GROMACS .gro file of C-alpha atoms in nm:
model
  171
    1UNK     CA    1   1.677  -0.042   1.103
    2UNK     CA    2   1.345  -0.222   1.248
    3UNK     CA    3   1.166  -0.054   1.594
    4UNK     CA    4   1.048  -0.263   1.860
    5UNK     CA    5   0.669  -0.194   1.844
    6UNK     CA    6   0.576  -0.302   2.199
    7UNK     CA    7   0.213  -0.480   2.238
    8UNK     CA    8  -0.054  -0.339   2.518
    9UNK     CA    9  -0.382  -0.449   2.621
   10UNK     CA   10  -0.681  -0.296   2.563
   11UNK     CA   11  -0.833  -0.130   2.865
   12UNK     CA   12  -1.214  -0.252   2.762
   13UNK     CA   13  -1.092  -0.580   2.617
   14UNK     CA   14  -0.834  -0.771   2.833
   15UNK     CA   15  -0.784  -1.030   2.549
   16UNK     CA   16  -0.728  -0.729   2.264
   17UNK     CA   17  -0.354  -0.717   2.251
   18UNK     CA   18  -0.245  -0.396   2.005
   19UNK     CA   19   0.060  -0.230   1.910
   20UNK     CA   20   0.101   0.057   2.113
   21UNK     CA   21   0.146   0.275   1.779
   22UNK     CA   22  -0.195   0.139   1.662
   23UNK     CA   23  -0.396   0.177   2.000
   24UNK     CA   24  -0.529   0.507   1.966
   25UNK     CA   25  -0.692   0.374   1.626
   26UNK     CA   26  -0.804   0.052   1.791
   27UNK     CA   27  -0.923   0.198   2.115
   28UNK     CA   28  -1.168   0.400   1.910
   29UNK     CA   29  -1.367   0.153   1.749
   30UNK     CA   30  -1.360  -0.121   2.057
   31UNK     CA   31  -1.443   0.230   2.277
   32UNK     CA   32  -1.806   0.251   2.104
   33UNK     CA   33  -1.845  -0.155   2.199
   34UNK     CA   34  -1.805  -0.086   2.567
   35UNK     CA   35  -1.990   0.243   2.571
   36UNK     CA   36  -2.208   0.166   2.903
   37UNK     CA   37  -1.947   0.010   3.122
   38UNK     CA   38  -1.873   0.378   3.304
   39UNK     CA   39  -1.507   0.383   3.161
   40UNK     CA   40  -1.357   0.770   3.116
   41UNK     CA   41  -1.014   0.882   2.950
   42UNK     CA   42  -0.755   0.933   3.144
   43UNK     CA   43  -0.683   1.371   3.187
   44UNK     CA   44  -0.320   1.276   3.165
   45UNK     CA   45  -0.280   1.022   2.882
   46UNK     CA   46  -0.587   0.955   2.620
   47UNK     CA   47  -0.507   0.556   2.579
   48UNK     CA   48  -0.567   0.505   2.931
   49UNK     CA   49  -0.957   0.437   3.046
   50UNK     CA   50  -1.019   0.422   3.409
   51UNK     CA   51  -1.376   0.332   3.582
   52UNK     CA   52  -1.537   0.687   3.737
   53UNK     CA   53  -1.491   0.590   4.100
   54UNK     CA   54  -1.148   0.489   4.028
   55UNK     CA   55  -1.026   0.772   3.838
   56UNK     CA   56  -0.875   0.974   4.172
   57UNK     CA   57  -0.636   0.630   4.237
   58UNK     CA   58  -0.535   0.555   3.888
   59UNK     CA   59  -0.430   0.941   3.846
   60UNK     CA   60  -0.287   0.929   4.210
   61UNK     CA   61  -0.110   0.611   4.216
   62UNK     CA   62  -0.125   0.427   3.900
   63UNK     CA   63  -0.109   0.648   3.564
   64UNK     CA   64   0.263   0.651   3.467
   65UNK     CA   65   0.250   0.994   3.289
   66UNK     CA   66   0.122   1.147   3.663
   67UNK     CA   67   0.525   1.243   3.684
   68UNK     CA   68   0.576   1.471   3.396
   69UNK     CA   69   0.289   1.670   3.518
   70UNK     CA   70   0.468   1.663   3.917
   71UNK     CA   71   0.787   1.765   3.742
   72UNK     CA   72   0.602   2.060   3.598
   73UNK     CA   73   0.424   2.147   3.865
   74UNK     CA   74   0.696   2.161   4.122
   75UNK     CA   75   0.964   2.298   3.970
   76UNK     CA   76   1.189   2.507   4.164
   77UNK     CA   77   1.487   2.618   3.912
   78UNK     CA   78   1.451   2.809   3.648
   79UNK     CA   79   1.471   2.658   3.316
   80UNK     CA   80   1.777   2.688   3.173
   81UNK     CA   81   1.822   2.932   2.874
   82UNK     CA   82   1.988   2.759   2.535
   83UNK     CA   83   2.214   2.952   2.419
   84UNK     CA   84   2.245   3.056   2.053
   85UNK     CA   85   2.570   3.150   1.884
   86UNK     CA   86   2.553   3.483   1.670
   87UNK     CA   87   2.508   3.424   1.323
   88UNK     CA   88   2.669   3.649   1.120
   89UNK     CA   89   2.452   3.801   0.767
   90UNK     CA   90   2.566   3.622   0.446
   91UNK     CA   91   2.740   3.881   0.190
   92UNK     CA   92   2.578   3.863  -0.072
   93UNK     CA   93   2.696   3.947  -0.446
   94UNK     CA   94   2.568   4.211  -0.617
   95UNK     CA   95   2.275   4.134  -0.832
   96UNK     CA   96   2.348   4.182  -1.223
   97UNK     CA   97   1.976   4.140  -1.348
   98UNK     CA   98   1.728   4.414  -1.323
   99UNK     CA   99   1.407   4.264  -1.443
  100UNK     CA  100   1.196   4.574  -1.354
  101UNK     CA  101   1.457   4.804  -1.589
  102UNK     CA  102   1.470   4.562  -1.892
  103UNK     CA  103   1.394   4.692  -2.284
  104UNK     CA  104   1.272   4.337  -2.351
  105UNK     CA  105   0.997   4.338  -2.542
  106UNK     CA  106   0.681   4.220  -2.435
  107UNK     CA  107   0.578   3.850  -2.548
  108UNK     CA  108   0.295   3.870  -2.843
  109UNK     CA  109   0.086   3.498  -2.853
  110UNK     CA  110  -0.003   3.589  -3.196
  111UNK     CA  111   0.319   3.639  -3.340
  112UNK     CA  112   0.440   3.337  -3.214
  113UNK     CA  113   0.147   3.128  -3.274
  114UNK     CA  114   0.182   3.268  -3.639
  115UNK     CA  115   0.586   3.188  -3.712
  116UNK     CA  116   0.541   2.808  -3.583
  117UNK     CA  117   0.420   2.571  -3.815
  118UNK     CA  118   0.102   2.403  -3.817
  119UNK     CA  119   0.023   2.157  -3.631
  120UNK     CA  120  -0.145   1.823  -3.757
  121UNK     CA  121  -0.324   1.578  -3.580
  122UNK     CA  122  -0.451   1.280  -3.666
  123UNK     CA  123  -0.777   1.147  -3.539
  124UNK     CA  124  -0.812   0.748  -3.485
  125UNK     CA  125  -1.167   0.718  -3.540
  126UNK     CA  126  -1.293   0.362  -3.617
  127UNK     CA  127  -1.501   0.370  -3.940
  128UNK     CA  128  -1.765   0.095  -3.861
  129UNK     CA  129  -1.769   0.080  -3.452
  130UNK     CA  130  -2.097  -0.148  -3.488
  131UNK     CA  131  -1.899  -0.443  -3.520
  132UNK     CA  132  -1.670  -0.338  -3.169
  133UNK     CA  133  -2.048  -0.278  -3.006
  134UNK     CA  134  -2.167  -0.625  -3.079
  135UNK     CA  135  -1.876  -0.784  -2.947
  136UNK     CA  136  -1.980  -0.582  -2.619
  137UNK     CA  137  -2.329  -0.730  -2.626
  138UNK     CA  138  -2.188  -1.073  -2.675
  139UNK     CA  139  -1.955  -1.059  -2.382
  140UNK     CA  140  -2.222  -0.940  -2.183
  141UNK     CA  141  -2.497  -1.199  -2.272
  142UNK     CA  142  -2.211  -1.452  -2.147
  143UNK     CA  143  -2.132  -1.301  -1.814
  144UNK     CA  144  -2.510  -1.229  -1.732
  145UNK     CA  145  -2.530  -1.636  -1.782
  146UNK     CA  146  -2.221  -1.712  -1.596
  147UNK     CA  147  -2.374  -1.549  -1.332
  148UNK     CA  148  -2.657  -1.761  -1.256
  149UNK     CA  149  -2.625  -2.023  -0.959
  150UNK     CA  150  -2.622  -2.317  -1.227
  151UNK     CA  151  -2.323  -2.167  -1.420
  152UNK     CA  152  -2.161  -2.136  -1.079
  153UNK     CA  153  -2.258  -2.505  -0.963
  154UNK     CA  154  -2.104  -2.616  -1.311
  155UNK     CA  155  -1.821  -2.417  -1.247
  156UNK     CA  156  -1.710  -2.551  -0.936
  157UNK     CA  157  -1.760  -2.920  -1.043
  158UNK     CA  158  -1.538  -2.840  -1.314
  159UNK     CA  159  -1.289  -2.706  -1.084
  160UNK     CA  160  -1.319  -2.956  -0.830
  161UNK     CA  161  -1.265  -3.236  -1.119
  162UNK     CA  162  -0.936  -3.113  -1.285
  163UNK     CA  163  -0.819  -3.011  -0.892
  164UNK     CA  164  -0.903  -3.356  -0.800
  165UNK     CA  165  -0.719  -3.476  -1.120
  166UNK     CA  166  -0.381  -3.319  -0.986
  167UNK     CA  167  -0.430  -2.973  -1.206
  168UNK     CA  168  -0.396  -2.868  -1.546
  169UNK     CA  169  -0.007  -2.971  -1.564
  170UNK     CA  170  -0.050  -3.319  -1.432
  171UNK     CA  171   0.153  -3.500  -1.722
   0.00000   0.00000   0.00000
């Protein structure tokens, strides 16, 4: 099942159009852009950034979360108490096991460690690992030269040739 994500603008950038679910992310880093414009947060919804002066009207007039706070602040009823069925205690069976009481005896590493057979393991170790080394060197000597800016020139004519050429599969 896919959400609608709706899009919002920025309050410091009018061309910034975000996701609301991303805006609190985005509004953070454009935020320390637009640090000396006089823009403050909202008290009743953090995405929101007002100018100083115009903070009493937005709050007033304009901020859309203004009515949950009016519906809090003048309500007359009394909430209404949810009511909860009784729930009865499950009756549980009696328990057969006694773990405190039991005659087991106690578990001896030793012992067990002793009856087991021994293990064997087998160690792959190379016997000449000069020869694996100097292939390291080698590969290394031919990146440090394919690295250089005329390796990469040569490299890119090359490409731009057999690209040119239709590719590698041109029959």
């Amino acid at each position: 099942m896919q959400t609608h994500d709706p899009l919002v603008q920025c309050p410091f950038e009018k061309s910034h159009m975000i996701y609301k679910s991303r805006l609190i992310t985005h509004l953070t880093k454009c935020q320390k852009n637009h640090m000396g414009e006089g823009k403050i947060p909202c008290p009743l919804n953090a995405t929101h950034f007002v100018q100083e002066q115009l903070m009493t009207y937005h709050m007033s007039f304009e901020c859309t979360d203004r009515g949950d706070i009016e519906r809090l602040q003048y309500q007359i009823e009394a909430p209404a108490t949810t009511y909860f069925p009784p729930v009865e205690e499950p009756i549980l069976p009696p328990a057969e096991e006694n773990w405190d009481s039991s005659d087991a005896p106690t578990y001896n590493l030793e012992q067990a460690l002793s009856e087991r057979a021994p293990v064997l393991r087998s160690l792959n170790v190379a016997p000449n690992n000069a020869a694996i080394e100097q292939r390291f060197s080698v590969n290394k000597e031919c990146l440090v030269e394919n690295l250089h800016e005329d390796s990469f020139i040569a490299q890119r004519v090359t490409y731009d040739a057999v690209t040119a050429a239709g590719g590698l599969l041109n029959k």
